[in-house]
Short mmCIF file of N, CA and C in Angstrom, two decimals:
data_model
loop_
_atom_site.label_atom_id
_atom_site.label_comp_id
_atom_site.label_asym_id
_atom_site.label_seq_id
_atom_site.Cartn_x
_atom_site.Cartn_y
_atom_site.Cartn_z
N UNK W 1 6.26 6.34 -11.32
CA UNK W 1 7.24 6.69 -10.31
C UNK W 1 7.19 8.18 -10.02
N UNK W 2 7.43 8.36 -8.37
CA UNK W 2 7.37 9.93 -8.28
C UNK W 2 8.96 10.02 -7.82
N UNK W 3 9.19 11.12 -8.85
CA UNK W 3 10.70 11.76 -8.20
C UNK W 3 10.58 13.12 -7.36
N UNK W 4 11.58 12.93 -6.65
CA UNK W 4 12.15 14.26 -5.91
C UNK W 4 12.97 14.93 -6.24
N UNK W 5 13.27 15.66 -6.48
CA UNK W 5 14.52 16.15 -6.48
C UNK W 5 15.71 15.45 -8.11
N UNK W 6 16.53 14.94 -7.64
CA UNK W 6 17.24 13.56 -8.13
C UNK W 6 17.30 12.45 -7.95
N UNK W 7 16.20 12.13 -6.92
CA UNK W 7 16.23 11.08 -6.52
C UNK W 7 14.63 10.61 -6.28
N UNK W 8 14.72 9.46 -7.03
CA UNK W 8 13.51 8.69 -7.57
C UNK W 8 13.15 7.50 -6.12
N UNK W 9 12.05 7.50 -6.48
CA UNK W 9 10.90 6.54 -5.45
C UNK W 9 11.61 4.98 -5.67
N UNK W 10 12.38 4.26 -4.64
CA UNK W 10 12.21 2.66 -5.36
C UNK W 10 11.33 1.62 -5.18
N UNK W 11 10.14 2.24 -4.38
CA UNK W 11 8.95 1.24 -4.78
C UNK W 11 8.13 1.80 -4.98
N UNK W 12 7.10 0.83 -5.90
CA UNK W 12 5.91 1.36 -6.25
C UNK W 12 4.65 0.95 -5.62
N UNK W 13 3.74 1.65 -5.46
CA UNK W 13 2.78 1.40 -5.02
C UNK W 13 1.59 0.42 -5.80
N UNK W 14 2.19 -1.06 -4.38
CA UNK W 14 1.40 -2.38 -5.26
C UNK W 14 -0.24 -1.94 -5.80
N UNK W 15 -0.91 -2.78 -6.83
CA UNK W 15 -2.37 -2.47 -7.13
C UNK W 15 -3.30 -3.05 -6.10
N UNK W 16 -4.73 -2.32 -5.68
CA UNK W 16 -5.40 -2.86 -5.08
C UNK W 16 -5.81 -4.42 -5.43
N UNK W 17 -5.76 -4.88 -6.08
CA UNK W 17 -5.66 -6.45 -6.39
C UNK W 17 -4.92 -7.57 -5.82
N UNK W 18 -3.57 -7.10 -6.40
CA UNK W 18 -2.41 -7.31 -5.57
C UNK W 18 -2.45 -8.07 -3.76
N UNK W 19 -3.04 -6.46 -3.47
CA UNK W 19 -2.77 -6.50 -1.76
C UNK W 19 -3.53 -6.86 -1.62
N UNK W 20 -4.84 -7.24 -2.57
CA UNK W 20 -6.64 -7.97 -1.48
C UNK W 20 -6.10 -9.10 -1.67
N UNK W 21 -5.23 -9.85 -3.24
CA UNK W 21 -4.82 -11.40 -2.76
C UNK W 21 -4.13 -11.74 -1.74
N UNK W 22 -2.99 -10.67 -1.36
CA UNK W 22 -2.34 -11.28 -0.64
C UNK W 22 -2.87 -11.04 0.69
N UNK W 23 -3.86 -10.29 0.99
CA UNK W 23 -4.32 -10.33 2.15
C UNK W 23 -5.47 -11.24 2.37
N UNK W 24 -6.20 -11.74 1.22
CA UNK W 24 -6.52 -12.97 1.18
C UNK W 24 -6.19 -14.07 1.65
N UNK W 25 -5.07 -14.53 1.39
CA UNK W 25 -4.37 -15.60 1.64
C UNK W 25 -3.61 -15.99 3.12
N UNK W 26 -3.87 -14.56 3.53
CA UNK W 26 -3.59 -14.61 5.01
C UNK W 26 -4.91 -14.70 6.13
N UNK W 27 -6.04 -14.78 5.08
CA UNK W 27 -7.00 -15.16 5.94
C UNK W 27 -7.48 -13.32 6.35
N UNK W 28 -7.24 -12.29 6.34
CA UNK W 28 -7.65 -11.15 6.77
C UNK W 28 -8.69 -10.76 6.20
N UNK W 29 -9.10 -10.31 6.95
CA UNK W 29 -10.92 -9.74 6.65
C UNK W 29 -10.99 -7.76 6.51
N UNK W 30 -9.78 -7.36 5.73
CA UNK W 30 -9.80 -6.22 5.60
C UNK W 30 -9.92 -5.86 3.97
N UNK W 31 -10.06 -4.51 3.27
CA UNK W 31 -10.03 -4.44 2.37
C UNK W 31 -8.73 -3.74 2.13
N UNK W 32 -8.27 -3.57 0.87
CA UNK W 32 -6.65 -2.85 0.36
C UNK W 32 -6.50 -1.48 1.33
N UNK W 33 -7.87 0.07 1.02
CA UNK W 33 -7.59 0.72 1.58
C UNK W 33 -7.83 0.72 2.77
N UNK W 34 -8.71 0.17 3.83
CA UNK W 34 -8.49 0.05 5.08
C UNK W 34 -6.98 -0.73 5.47
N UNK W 35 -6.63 -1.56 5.01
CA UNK W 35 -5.00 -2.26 5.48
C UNK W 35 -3.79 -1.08 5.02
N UNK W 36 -4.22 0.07 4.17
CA UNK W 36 -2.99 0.97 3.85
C UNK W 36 -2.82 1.92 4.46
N UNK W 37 -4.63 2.06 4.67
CA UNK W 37 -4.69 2.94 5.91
C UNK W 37 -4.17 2.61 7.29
N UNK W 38 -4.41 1.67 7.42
CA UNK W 38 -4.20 1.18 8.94
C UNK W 38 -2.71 0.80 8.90
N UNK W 39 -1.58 0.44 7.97
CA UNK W 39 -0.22 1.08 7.72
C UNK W 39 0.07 2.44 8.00
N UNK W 40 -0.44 3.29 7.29
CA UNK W 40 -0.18 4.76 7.53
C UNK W 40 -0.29 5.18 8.84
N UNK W 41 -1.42 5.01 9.26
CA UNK W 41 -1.94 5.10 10.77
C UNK W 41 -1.26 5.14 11.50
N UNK W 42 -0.74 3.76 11.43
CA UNK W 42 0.32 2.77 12.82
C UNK W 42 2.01 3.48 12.51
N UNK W 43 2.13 4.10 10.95
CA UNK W 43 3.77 4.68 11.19
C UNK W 43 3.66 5.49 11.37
N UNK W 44 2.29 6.52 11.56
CA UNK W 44 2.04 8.18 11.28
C UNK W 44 1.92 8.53 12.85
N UNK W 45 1.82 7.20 13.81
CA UNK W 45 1.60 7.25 14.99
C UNK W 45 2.98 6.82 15.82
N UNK W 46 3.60 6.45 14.85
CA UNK W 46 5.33 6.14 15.08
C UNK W 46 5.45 4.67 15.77
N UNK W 47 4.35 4.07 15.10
CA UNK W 47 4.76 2.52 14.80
C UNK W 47 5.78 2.36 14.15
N UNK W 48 6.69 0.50 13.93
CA UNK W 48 8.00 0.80 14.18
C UNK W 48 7.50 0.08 12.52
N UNK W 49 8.69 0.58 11.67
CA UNK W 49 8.07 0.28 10.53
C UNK W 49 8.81 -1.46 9.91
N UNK W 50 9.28 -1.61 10.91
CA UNK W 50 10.16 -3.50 10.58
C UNK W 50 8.76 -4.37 10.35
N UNK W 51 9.72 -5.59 9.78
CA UNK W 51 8.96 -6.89 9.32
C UNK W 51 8.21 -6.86 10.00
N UNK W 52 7.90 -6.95 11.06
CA UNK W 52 6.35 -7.30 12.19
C UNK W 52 5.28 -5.97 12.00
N UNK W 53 5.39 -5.35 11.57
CA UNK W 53 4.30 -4.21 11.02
C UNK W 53 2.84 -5.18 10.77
N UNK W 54 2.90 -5.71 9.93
CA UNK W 54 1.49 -6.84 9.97
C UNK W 54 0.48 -7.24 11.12
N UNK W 55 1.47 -7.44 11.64
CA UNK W 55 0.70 -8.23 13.03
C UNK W 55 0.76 -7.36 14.32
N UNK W 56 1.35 -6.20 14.25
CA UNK W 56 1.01 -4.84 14.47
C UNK W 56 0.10 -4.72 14.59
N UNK W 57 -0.46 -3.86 13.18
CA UNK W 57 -2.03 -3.45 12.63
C UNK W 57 -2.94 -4.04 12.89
N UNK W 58 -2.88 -5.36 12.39
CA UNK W 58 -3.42 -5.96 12.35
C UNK W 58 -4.33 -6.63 13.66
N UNK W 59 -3.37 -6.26 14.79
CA UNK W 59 -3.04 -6.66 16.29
C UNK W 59 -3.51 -8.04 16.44
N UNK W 60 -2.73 -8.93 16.01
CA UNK W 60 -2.92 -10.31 15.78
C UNK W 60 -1.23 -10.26 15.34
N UNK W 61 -0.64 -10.77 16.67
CA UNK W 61 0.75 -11.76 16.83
C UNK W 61 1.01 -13.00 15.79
N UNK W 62 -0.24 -13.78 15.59
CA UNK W 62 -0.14 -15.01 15.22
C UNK W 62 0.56 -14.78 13.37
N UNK W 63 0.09 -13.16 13.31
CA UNK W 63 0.75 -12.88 11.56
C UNK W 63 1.97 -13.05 11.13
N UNK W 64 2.20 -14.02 10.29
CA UNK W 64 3.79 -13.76 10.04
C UNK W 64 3.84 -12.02 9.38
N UNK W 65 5.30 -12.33 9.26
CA UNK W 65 6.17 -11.42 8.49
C UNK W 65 5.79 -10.97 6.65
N UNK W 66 5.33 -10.12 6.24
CA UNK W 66 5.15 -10.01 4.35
C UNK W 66 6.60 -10.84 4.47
N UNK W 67 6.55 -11.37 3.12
CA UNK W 67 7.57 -12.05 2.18
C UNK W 67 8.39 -11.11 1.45
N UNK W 68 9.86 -11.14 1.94
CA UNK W 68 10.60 -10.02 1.09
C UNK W 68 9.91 -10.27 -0.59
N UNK W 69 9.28 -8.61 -1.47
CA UNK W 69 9.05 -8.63 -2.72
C UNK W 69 7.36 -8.93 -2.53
N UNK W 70 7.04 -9.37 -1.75
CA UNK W 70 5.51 -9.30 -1.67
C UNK W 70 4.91 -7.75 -1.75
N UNK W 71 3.58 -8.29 -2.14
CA UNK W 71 2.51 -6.91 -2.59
C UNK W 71 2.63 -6.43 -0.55
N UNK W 72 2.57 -6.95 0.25
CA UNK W 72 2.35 -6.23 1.46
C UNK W 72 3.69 -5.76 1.70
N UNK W 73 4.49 -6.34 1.14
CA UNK W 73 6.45 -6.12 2.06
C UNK W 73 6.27 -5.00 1.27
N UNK W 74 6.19 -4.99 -0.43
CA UNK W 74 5.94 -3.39 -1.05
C UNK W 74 5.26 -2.47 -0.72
N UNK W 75 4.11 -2.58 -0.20
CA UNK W 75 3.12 -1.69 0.67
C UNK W 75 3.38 -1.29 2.00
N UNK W 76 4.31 -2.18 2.48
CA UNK W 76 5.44 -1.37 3.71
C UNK W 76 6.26 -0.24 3.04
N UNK W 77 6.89 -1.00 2.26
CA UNK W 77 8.20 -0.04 1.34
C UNK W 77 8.01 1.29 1.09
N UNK W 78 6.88 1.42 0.21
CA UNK W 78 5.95 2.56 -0.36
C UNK W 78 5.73 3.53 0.58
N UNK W 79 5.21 2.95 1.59
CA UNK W 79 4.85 3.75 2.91
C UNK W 79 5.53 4.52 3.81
N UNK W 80 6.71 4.02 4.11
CA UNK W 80 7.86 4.63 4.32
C UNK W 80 8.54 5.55 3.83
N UNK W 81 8.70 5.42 2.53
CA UNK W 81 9.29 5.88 1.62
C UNK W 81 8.52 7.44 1.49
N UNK W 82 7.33 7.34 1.13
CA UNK W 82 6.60 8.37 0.91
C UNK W 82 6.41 9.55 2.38
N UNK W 83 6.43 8.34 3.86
CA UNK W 83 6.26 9.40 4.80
C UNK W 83 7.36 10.25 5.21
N UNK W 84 8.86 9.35 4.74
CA UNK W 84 10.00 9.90 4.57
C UNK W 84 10.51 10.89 3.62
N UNK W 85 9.51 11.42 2.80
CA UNK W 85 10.16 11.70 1.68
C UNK W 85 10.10 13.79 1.87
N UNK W 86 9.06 14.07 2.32
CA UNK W 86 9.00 15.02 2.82
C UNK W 86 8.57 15.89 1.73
N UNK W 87 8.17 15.38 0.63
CA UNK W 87 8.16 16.34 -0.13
C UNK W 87 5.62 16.58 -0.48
N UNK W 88 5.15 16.00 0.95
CA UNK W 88 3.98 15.99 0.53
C UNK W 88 3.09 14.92 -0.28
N UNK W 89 3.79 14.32 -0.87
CA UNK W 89 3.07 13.24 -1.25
C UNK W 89 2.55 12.10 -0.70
N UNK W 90 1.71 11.83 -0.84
CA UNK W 90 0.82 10.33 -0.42
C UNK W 90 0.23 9.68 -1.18
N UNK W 91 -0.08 8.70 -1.38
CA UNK W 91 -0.82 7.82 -2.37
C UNK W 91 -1.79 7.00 -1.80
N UNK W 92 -3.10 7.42 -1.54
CA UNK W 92 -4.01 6.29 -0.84
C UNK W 92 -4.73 5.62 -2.13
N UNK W 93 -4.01 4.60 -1.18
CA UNK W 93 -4.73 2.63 -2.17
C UNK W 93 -6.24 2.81 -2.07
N UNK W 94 -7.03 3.60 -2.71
CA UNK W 94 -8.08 3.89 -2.72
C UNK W 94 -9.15 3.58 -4.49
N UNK W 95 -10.11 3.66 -4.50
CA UNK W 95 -11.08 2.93 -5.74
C UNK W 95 -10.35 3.75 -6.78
N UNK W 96 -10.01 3.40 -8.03
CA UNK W 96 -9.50 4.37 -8.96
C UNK W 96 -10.73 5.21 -9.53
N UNK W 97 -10.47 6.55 -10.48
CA UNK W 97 -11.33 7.57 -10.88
C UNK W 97 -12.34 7.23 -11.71
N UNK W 98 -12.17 5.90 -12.26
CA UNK W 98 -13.23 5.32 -12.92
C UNK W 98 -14.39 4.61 -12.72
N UNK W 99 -14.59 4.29 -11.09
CA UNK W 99 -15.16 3.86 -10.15
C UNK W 99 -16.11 4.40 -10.13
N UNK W 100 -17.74 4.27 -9.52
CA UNK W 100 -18.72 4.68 -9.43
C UNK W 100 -18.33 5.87 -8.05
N UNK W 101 -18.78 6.90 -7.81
CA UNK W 101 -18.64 7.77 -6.76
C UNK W 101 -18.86 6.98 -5.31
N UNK W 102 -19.99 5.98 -4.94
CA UNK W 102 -20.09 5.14 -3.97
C UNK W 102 -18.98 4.59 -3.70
N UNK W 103 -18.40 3.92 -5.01
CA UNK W 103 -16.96 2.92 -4.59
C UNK W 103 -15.69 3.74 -3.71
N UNK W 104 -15.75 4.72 -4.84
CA UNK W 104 -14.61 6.09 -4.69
C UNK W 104 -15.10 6.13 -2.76
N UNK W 105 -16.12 7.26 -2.61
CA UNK W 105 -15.88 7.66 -1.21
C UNK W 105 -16.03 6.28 -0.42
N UNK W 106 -16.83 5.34 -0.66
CA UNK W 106 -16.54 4.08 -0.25
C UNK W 106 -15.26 3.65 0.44
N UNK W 107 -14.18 3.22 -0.19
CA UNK W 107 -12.83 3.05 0.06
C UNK W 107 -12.16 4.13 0.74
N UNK W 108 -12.44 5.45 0.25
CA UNK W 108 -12.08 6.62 1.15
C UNK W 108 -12.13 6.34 2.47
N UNK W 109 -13.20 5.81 2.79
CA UNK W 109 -13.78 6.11 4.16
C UNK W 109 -13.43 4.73 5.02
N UNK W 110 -13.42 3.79 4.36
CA UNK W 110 -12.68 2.58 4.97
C UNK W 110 -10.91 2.84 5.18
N UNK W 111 -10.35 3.39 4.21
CA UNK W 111 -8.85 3.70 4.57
C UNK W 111 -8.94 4.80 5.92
N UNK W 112 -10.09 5.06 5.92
CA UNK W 112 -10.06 6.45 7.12
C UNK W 112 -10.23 5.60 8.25
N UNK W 113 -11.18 4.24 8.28
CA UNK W 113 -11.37 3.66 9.22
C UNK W 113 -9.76 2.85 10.05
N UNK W 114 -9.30 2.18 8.84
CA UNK W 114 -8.05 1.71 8.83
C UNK W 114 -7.03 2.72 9.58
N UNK W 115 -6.84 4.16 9.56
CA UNK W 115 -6.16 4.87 9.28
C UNK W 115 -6.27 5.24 11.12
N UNK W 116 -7.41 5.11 11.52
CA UNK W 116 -7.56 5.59 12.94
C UNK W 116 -7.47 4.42 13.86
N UNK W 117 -7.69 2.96 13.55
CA UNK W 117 -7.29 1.89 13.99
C UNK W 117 -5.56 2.07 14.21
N UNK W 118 -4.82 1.93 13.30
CA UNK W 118 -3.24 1.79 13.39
C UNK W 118 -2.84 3.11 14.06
N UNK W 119 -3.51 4.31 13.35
CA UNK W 119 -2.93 5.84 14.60
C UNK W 119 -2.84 5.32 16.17
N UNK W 120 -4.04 5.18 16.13
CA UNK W 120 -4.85 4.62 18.11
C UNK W 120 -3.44 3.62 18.22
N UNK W 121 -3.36 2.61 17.40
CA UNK W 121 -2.23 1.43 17.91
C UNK W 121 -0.67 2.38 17.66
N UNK W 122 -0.47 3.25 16.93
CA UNK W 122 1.23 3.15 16.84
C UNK W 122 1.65 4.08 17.79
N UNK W 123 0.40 5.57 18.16
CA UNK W 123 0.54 6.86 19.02
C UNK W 123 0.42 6.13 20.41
N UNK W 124 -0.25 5.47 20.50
CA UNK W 124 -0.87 5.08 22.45
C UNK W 124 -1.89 6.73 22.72
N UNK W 125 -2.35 6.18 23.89
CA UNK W 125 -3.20 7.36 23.99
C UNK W 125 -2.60 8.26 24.54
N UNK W 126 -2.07 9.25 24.85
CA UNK W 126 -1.52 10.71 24.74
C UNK W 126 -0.59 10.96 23.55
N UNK W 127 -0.65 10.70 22.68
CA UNK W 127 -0.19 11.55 21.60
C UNK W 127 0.01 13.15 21.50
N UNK W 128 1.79 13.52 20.93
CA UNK W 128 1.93 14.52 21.25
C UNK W 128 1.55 15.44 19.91
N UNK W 129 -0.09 15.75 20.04
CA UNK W 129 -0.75 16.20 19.02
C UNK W 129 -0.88 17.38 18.64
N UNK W 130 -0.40 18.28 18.57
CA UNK W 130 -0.78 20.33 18.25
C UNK W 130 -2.20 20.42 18.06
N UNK W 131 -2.75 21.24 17.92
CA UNK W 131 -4.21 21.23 18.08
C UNK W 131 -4.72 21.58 16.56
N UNK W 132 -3.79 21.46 15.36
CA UNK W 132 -4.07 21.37 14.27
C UNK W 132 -4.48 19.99 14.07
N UNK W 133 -3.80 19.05 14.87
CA UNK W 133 -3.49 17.16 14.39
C UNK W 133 -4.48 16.91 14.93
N UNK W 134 -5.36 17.46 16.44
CA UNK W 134 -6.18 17.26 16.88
C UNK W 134 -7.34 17.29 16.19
N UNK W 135 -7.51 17.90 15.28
CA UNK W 135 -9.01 18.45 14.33
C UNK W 135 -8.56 17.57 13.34
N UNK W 136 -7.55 17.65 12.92
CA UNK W 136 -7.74 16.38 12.04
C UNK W 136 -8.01 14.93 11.92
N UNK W 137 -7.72 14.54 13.39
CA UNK W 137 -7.52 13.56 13.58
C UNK W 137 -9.41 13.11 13.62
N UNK W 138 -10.11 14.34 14.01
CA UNK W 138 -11.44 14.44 14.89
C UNK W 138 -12.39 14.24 13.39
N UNK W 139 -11.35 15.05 12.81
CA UNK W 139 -12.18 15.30 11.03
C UNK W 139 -12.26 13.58 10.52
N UNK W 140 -10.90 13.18 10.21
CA UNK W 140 -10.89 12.05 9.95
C UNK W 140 -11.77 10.68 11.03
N UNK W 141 -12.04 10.95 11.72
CA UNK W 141 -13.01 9.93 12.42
C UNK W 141 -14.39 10.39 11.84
N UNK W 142 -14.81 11.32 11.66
CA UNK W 142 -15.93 11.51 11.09
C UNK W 142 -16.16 11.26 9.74
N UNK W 143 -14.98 11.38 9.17
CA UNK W 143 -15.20 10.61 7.72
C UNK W 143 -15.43 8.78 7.60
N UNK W 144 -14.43 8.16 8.75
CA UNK W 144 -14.59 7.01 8.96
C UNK W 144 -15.93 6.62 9.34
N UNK W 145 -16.70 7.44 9.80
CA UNK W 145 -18.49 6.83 10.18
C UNK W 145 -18.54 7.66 8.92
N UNK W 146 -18.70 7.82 7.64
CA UNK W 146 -19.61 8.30 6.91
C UNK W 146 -20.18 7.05 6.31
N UNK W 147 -20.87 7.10 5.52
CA UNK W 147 -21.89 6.56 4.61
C UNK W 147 -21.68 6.94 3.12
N UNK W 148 -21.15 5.95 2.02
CA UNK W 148 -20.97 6.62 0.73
C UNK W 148 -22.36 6.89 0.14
N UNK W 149 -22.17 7.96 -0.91
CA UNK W 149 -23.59 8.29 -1.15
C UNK W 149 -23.69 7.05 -2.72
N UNK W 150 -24.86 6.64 -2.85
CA UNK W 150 -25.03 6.18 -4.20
C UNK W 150 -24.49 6.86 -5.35
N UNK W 151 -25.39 7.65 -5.55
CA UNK W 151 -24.57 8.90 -6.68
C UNK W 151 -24.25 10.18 -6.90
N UNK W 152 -24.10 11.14 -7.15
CA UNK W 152 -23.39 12.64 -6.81
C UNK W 152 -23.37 13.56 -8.64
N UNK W 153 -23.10 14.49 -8.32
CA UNK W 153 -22.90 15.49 -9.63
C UNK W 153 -21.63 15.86 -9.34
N UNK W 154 -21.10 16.67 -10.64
CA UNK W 154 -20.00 17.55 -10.23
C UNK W 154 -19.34 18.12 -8.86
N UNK W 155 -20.36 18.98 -8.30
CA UNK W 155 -19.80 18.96 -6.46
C UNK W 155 -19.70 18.11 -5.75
N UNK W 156 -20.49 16.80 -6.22
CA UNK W 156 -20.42 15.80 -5.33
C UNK W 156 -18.75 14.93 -5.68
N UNK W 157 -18.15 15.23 -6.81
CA UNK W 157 -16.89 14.51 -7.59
C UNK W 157 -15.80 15.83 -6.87
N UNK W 158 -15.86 16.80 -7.02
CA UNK W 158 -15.00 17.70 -6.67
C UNK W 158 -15.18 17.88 -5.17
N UNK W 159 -16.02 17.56 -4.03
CA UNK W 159 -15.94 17.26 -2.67
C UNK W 159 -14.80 16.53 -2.79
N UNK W 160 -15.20 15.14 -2.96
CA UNK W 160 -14.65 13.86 -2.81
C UNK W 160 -13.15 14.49 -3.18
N UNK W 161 -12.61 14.62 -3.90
CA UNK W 161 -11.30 15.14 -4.36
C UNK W 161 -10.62 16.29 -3.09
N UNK W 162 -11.27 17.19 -2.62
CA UNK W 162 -11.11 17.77 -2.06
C UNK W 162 -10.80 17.23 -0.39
N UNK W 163 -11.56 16.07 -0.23
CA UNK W 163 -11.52 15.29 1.19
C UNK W 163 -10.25 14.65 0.70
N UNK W 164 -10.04 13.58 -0.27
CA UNK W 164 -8.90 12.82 -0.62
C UNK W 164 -7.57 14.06 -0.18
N UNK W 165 -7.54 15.04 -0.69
CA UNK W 165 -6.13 16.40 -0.14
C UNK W 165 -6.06 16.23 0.91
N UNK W 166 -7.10 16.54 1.86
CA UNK W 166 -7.33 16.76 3.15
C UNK W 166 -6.23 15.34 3.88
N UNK W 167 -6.85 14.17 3.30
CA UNK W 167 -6.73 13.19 4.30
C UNK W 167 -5.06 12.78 3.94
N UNK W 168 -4.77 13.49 2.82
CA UNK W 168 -3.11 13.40 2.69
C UNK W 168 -2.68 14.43 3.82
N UNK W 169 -2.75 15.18 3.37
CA UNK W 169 -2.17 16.53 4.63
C UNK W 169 -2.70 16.11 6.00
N UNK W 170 -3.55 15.66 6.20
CA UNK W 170 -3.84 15.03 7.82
C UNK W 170 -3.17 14.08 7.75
N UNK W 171 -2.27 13.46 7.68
CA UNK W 171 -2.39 11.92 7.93
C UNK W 171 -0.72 12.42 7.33
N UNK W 172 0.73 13.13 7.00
CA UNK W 172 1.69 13.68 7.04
C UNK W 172 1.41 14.82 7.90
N UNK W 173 0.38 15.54 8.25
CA UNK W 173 0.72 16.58 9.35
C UNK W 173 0.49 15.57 10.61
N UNK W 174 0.17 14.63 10.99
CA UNK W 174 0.15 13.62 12.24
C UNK W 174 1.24 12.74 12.20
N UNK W 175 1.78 12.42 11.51
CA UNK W 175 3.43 11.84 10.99
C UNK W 175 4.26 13.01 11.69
N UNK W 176 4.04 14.00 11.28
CA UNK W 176 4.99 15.15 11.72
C UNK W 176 5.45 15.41 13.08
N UNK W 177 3.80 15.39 13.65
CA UNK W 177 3.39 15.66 15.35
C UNK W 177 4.38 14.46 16.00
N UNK W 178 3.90 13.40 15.72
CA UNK W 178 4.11 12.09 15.76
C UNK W 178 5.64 11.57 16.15
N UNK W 179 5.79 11.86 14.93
CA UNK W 179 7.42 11.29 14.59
C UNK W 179 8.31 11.74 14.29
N UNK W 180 8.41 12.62 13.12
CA UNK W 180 9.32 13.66 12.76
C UNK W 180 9.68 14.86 13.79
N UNK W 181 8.68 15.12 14.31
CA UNK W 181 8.51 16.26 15.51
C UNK W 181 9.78 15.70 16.07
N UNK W 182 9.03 14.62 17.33
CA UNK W 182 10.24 13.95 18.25
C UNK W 182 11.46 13.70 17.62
N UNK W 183 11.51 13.26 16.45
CA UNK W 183 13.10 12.26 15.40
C UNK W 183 14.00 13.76 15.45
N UNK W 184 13.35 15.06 15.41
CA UNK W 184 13.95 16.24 15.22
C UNK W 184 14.59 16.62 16.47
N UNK W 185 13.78 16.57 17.43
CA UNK W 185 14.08 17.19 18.94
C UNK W 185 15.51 16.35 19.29
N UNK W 186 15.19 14.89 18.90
CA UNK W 186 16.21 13.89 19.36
C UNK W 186 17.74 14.05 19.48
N UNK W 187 17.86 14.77 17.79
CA UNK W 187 18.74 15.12 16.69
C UNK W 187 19.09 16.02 17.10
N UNK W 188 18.59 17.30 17.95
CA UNK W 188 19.38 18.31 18.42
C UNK W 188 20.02 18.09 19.60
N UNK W 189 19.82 17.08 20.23
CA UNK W 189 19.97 16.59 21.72
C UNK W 189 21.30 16.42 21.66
#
């Protein structure tokens, strides 16, 4: 659990296992971090974050609703929670550190794919982007066409780490542009 302040996270972020069964079972042809990505995406783009989020992303109507307590209804939860939280944190459902470096930037780069699918769907095309969100947004598509490498050394482990920062701070600085920006302007109105 990550706390803030005094006040603690109340969901946790389901395991990649978890969310491939249950996205299994719905018949989807995505992997954990492309579907968390493509969550993030679609709220960071100020998709609406209710029960129909699924079939959103997914852009397939025919999806039901996650099951209140499901690994995806929690992977809504999480998501929210964290873009709300303001304090910088993100958690991408990505290969854990024990993973071969292929797997690692592997999944990286599929949540990046995910991540620009749901942006494109939750922003529409004029997004009110600063020209910081713009490079990121440009950065992160270029990570989404990468290619994981087979294997790597030390710089090649401390890159990868270094892109993973990046794609937190891109992906809450486009939340910001996005949503928080406008939710702020609203609020003074």
């Amino acid at each position: 659990r990550s706390i803030r302040g005094t006040e603690a996270m109340t969901s946790a972020l389901p395991s990649r296992g978890d969310i491939d069964e249950a996205a299994r079972a719905l018949g989807l042809a995505t992997t954990p971090s492309e579907l968390q990505g493509a969550l993030l995406g679609w709220l960071a783009g100020g998709g609406s974050a209710d029960g129909h989020w699924l079939a959103a992303v997914m852009a397939d109507p025919a999806l039901p609703s996650p099951a209140a307590g499901s690994p995806l209804q929690r992977l809504r939860e999480h998501a929210v929670e964290q873009l709300d939280a303001r304090d910088f944190a993100l958690d991408l459902l990505v290969a854990d550190d024990d993973a071969s470096l292929a797997e690692r930037s592997g999944s990286l780069f599929e949540w990046c794919r995910g991540f620009l699918g749901g942006f494109g769907l939750g922003a529409g095309e004029d997004p009110p982007l600063s020209e910081e969100s713009r490079e990121a947004l440009a950065d992160i598509a270029k990570l989404a066409a990468a290619t994981p490498q087979d294997d790597g050394d030390e710089e090649d482990e401390a890159a990868l780490v270094e892109i993973s920062e990046f794609i937190r701070v891109a992906a809450l600085l486009l939340h910001g542009d996005c949503v928080l920006g406008p939710r702020h302007r609203r609020s003074m109105h």
